[in-house]
PDB file of C-alpha atoms in Angstrom:
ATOM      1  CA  UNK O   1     -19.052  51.382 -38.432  1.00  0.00           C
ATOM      2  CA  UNK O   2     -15.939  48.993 -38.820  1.00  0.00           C
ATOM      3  CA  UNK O   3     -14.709  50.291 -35.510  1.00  0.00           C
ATOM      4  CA  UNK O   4     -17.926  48.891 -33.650  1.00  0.00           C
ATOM      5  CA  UNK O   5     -17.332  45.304 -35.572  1.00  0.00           C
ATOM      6  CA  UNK O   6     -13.985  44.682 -34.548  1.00  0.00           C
ATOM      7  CA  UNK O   7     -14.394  44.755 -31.037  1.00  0.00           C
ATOM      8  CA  UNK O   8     -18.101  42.874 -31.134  1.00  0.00           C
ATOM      9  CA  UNK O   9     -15.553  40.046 -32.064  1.00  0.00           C
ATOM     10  CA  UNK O  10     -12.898  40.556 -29.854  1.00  0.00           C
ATOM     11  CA  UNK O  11     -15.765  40.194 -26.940  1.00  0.00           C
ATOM     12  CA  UNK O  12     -16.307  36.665 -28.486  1.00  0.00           C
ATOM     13  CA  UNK O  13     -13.092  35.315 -28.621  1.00  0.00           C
ATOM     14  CA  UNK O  14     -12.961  36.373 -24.891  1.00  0.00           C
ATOM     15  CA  UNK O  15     -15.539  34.551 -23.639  1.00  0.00           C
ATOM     16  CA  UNK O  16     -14.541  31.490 -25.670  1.00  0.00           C
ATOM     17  CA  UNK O  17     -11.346  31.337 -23.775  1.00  0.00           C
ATOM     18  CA  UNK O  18     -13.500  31.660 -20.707  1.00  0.00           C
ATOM     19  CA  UNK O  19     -15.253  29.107 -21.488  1.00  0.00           C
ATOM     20  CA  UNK O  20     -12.432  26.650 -22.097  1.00  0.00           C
ATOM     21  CA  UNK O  21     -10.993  27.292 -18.735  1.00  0.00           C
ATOM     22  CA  UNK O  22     -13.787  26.603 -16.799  1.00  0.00           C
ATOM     23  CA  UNK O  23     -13.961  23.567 -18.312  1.00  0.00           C
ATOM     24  CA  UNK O  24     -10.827  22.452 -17.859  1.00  0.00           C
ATOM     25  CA  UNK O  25     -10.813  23.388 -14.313  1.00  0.00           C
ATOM     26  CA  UNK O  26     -14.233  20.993 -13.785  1.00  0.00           C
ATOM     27  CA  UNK O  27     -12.211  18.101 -15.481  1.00  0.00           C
ATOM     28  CA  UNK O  28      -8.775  18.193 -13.486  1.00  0.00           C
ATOM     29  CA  UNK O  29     -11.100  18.521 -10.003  1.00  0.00           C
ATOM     30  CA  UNK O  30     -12.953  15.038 -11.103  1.00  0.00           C
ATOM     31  CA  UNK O  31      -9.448  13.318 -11.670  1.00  0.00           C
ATOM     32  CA  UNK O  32      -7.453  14.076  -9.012  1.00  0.00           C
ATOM     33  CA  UNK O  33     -10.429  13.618  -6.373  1.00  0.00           C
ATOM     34  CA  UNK O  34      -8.940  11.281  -3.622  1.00  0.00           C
ATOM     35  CA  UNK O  35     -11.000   7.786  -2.805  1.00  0.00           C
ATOM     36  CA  UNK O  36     -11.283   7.392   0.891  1.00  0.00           C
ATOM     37  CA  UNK O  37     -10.183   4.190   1.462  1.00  0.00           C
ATOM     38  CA  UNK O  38     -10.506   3.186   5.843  1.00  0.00           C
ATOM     39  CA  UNK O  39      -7.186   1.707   7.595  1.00  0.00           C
ATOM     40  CA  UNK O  40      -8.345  -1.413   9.549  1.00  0.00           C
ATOM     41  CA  UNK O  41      -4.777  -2.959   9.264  1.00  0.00           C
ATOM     42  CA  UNK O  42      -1.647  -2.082  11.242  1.00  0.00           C
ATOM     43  CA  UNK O  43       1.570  -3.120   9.573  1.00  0.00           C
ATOM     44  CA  UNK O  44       4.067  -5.002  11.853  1.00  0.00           C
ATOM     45  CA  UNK O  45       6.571  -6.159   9.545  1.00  0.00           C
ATOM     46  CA  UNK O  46       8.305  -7.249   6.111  1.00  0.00           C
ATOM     47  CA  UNK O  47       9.866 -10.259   4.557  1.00  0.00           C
ATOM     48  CA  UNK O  48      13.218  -9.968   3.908  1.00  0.00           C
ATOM     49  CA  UNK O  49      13.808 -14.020   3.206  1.00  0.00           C
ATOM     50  CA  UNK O  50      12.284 -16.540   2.537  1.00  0.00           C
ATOM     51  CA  UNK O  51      13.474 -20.166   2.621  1.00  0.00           C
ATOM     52  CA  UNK O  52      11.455 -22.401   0.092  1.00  0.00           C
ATOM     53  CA  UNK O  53      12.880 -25.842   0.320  1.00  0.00           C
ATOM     54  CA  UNK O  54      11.711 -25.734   4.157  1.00  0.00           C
ATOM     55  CA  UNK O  55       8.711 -22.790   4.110  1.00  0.00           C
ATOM     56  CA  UNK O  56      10.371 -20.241   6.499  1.00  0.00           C
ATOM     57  CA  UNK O  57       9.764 -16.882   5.874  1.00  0.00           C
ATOM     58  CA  UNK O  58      12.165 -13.914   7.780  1.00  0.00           C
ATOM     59  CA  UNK O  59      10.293 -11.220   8.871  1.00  0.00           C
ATOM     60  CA  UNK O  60      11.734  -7.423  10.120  1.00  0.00           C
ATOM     61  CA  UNK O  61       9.665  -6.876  12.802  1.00  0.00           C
ATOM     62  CA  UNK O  62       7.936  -3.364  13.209  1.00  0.00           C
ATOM     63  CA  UNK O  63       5.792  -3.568  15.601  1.00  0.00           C
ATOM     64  CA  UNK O  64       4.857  -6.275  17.869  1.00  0.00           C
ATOM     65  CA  UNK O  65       4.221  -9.957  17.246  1.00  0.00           C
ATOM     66  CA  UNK O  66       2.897 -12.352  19.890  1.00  0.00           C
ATOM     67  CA  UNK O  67       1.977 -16.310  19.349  1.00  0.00           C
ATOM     68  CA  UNK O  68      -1.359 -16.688  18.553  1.00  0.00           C
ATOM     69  CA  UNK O  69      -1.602 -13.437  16.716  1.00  0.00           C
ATOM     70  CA  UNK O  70      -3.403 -13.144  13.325  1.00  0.00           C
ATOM     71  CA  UNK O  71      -1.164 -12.055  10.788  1.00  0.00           C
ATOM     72  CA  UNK O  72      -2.448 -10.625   7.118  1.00  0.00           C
ATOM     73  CA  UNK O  73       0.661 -11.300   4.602  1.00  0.00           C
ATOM     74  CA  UNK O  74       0.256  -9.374   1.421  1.00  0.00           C
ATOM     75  CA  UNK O  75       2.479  -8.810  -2.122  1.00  0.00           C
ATOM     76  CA  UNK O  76       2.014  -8.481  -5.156  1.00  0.00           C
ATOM     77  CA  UNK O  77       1.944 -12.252  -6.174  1.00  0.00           C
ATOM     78  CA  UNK O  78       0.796 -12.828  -2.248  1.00  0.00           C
ATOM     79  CA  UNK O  79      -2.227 -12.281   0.327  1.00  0.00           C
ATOM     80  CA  UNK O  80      -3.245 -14.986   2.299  1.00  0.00           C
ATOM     81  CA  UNK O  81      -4.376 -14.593   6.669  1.00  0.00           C
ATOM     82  CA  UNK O  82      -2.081 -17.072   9.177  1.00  0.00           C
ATOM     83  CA  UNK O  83      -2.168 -17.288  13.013  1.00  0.00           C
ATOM     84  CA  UNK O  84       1.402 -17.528  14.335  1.00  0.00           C
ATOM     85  CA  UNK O  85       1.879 -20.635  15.586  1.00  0.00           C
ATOM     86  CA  UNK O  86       5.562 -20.455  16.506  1.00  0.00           C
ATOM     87  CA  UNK O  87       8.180 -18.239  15.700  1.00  0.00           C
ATOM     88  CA  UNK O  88      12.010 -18.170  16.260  1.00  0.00           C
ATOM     89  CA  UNK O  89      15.194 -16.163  16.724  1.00  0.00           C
ATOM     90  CA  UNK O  90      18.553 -17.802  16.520  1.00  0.00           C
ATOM     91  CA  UNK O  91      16.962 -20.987  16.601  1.00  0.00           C
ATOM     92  CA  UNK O  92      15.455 -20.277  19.860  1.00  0.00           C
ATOM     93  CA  UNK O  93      11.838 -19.944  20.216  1.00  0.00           C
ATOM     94  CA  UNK O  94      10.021 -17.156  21.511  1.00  0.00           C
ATOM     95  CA  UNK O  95       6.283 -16.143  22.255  1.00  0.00           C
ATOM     96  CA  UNK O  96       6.504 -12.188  21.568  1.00  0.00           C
ATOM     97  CA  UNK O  97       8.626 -10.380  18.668  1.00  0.00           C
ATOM     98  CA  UNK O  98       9.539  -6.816  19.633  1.00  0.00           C
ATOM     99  CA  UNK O  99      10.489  -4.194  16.728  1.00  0.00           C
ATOM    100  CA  UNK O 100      13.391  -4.177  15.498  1.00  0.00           C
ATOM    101  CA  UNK O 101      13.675  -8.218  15.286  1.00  0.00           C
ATOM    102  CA  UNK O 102      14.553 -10.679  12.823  1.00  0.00           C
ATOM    103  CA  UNK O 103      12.297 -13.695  12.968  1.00  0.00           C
ATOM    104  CA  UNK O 104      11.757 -16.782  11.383  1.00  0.00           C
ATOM    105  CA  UNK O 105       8.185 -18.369  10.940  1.00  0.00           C
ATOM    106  CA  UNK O 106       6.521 -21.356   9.207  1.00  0.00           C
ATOM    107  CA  UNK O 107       4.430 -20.128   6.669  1.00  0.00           C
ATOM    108  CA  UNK O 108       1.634 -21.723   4.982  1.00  0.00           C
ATOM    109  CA  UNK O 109       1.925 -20.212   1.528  1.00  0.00           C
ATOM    110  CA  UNK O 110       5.212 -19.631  -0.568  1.00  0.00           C
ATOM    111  CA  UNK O 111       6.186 -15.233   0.374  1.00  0.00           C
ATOM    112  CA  UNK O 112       8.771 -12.988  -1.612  1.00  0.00           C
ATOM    113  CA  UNK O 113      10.613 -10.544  -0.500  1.00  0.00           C
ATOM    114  CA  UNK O 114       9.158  -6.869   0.490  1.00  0.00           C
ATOM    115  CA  UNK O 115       5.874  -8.715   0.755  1.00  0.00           C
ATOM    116  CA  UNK O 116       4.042  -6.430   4.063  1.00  0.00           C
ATOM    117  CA  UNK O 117       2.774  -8.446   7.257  1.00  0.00           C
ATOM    118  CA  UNK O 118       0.083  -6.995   8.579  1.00  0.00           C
ATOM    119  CA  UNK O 119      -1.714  -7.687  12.215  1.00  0.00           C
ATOM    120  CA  UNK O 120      -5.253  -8.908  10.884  1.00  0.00           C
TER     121      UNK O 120
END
């Protein structure tokens, strides 16, 4: 009778562990469920300067900017919407940025570096 005993138990301690797993297993697929979150902005560039005593921000170009474009500036401390009113290379204006450009623009709002612009 002992015999029979012993492995009654060993059949509960087996589905214990069973039970533990498959609750584990519900909890990591709630956490690391992704959020959908849509893409309606298309980034076109970054700040690599900006000059405060005269509100001029330098912007890498990675895309394409044209005057009259909306642009969506966003950071950490920053996110404010601007329409490009002018913007300059060398001192020299131009109406279209290509990628690959360095480009100066009047900004509205103080920028920091590695803030994104985005086409709004």
């Amino acid at each position: 009778m002992p015999a029979k005993k012993k492995k009654a138990v060993k059949k509960k301690v087996v589905k214990k562990k069973a039970a533990k797993k498959t609750a584990v297993k519900k909890t990591v697929k709630k956490i690391v469920k992704p959020a959908a979150k849509p893409v309606t902005e298309i980034e076109v560039g970054m700040v690599t300067h900006y000059y405060d005593h005269i509100s001029v921000a330098v912007i890498k170009v990675s895309g394409k900017i044209k005057v009259g474009d909306m642009l969506h500036i966003k950071g950490t401390h920053t996110d404010f919407k601007q329409k490009v009113d002018s913007m300059q290379i060398e001192h020299e204006q131009i109406t279209e940025a290509k990628r690959g450009d360095d480009i100066g623009m009047k900004v509205k709002e103080p920028v920091r570096e590695h803030d994104v612009v985005y086409m709004a």
